[in-house]
Every structure is written in C-alpha cells, then in structure tokens.
Short mmCIF file of N, CA and C in Angstrom, two decimals:
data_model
loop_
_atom_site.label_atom_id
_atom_site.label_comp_id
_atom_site.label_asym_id
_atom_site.label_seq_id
_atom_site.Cartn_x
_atom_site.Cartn_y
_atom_site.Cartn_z
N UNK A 1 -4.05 -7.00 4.37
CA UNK A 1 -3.50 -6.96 5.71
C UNK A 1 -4.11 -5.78 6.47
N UNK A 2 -4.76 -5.96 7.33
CA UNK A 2 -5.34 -4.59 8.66
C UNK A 2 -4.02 -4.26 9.10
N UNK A 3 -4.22 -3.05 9.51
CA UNK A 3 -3.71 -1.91 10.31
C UNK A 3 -4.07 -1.67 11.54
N UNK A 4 -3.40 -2.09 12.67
CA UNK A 4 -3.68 -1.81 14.23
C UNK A 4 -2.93 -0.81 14.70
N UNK A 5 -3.27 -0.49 16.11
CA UNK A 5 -2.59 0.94 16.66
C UNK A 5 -1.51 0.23 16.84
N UNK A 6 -0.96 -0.80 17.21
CA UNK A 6 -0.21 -1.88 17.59
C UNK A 6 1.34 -1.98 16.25
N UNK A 7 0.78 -1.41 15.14
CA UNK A 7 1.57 -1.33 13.95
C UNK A 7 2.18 -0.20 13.96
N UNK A 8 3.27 0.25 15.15
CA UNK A 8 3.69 1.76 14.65
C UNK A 8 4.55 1.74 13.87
N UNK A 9 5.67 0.66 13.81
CA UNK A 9 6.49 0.77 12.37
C UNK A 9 6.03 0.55 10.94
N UNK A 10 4.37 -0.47 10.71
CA UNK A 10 4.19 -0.11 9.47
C UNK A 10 3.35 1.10 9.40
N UNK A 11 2.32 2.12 9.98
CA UNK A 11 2.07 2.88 10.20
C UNK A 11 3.41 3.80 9.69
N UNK A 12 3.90 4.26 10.37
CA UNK A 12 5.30 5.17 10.29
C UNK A 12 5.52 5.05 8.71
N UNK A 13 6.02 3.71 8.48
CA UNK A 13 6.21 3.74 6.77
C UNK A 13 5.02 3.95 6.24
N UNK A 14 4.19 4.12 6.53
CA UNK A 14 3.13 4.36 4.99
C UNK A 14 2.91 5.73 5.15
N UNK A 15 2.73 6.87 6.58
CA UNK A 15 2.31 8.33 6.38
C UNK A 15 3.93 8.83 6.06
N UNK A 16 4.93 8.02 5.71
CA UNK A 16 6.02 8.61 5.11
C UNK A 16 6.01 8.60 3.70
N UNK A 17 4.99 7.38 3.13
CA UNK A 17 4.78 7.05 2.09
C UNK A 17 4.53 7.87 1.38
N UNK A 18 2.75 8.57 2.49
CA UNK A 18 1.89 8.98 1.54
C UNK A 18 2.25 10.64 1.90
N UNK A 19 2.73 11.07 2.88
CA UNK A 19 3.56 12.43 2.63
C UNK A 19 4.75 12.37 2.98
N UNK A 20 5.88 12.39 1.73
CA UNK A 20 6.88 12.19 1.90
C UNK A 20 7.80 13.55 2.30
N UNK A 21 7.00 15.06 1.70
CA UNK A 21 7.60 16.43 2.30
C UNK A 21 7.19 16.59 3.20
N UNK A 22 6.23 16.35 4.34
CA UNK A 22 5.55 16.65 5.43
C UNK A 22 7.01 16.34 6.95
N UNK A 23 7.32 17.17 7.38
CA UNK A 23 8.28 17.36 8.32
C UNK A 23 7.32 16.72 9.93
N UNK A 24 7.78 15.29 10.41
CA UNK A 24 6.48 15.00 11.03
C UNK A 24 7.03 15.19 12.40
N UNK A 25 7.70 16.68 12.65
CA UNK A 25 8.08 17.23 13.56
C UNK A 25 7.14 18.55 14.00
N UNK A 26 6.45 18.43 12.71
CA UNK A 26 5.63 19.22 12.53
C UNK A 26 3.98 19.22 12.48
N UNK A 27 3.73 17.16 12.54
CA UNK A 27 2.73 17.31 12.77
C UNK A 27 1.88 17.25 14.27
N UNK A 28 0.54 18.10 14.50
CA UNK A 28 0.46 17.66 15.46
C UNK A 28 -0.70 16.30 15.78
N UNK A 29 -0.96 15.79 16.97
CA UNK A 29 -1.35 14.53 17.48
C UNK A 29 -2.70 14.68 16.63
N UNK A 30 -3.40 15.28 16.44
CA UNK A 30 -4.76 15.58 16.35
C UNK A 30 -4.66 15.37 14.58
N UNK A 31 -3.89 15.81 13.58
CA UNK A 31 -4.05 15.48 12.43
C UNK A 31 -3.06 14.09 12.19
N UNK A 32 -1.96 13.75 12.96
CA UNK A 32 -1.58 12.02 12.96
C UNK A 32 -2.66 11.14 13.23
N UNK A 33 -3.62 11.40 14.33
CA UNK A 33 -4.89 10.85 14.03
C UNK A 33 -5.65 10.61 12.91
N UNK A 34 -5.93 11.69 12.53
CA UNK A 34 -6.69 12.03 11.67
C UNK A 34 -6.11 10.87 10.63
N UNK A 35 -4.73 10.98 10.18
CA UNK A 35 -4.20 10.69 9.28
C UNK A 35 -4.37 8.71 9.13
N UNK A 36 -3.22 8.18 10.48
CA UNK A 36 -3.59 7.21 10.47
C UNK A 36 -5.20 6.34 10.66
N UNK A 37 -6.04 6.96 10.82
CA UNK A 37 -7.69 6.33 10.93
C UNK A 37 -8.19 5.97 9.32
N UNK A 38 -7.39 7.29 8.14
CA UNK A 38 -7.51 7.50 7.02
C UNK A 38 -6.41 6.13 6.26
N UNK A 39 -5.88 5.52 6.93
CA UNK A 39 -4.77 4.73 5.91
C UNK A 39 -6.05 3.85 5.44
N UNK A 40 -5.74 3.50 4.70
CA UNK A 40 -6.44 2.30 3.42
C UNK A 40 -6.48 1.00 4.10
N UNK A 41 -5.47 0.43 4.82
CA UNK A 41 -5.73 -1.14 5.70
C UNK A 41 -5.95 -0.72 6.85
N UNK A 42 -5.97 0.48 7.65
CA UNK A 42 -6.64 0.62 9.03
C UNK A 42 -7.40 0.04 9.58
N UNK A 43 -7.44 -1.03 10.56
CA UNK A 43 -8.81 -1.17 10.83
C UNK A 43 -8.71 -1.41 12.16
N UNK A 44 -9.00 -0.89 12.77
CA UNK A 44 -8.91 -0.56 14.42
C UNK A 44 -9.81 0.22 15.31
N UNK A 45 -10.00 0.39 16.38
CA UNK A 45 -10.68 1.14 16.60
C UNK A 45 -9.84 3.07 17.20
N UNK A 46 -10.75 3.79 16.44
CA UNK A 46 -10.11 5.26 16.31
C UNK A 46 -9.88 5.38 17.68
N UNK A 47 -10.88 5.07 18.91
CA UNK A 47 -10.29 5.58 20.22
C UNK A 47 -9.88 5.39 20.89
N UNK A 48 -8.75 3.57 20.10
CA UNK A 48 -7.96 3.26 20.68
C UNK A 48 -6.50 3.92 21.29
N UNK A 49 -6.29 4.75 20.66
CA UNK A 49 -5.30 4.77 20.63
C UNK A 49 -4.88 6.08 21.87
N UNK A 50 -3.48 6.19 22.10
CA UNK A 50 -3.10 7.30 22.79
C UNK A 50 -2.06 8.06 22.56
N UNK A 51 -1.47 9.01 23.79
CA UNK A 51 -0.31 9.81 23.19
C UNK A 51 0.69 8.97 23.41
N UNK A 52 1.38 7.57 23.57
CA UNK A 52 2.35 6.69 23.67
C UNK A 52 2.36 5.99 22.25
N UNK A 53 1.20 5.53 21.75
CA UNK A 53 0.94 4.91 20.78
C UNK A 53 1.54 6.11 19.65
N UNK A 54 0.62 7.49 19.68
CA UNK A 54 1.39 8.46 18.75
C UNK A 54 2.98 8.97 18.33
N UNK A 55 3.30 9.05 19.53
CA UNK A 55 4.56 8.99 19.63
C UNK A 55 5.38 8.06 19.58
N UNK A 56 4.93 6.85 19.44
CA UNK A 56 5.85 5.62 18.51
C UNK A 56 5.72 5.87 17.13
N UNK A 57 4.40 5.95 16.44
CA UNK A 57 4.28 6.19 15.00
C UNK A 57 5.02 7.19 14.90
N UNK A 58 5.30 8.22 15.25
CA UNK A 58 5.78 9.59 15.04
C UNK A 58 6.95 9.75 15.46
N UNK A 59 7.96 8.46 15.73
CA UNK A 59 9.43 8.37 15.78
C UNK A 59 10.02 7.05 14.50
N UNK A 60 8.99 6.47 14.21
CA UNK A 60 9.04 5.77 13.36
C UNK A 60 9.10 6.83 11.69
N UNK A 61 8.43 7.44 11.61
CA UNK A 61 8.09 8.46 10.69
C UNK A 61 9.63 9.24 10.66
N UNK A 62 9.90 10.18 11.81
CA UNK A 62 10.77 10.72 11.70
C UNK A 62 12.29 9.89 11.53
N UNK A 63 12.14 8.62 11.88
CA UNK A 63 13.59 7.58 11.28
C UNK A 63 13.46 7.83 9.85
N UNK A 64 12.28 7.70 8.70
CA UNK A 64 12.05 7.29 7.99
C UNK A 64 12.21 8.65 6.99
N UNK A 65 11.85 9.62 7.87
CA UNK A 65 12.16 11.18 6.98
C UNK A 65 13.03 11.50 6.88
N UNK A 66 14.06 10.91 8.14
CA UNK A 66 15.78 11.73 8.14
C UNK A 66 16.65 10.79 7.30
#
C-alpha cells in the first residue's frame, strides 16, 4: 500500500509507531518532513506537501501519543 500526503491518519499512526517516546509537540515541520518522506510505503511527491498537510499528521500523532 503507498503512502500519500493525503494519508494523515495513517501517516500519524506509523511516526507514532516508529517513535513511540518522541513528544510530537516537539517535533519541528522540517524533521516531520524529513520523517514522513522516510516511511517505508511513502510514495509521493516530497514537495508536495505543506504546513496544513503537516499539521494534520501532527494532530493525528499527538491523538495517538496522548
């Protein structure tokens, strides 16, 4: 299964997955990038994405941490 920017709730579950101590209140936009481009079914294009798109993954994440 690919990974689109379009996937912020499975996105969200997997960088909760793969750092489950990482406080993602704490991360910033520039290594969530980093991070999601790095998932294993990613396949999208990296400069798709924006700070709306981030900040869905990164409320999805934080449901998933608290």
């Amino acid at each position: 299964m690919s990974i689109k920017w379009t996937d912020s709730r499975t996105i969200g579950e997997a960088l909760y997955d793969l750092y489950p101590d990482t406080d993602p209140k704490t991360v910033r936009f520039t290594d969530l990038h980093q991070w999601v481009c790095e998932l294993e079914d990613f396949d999208d294009n990296p400069e798709a994405s924006n700070e709306k798109i981030l900040e869905a993954i990164l409320l999805v994440w934080m449901d998933e941490y608290e």
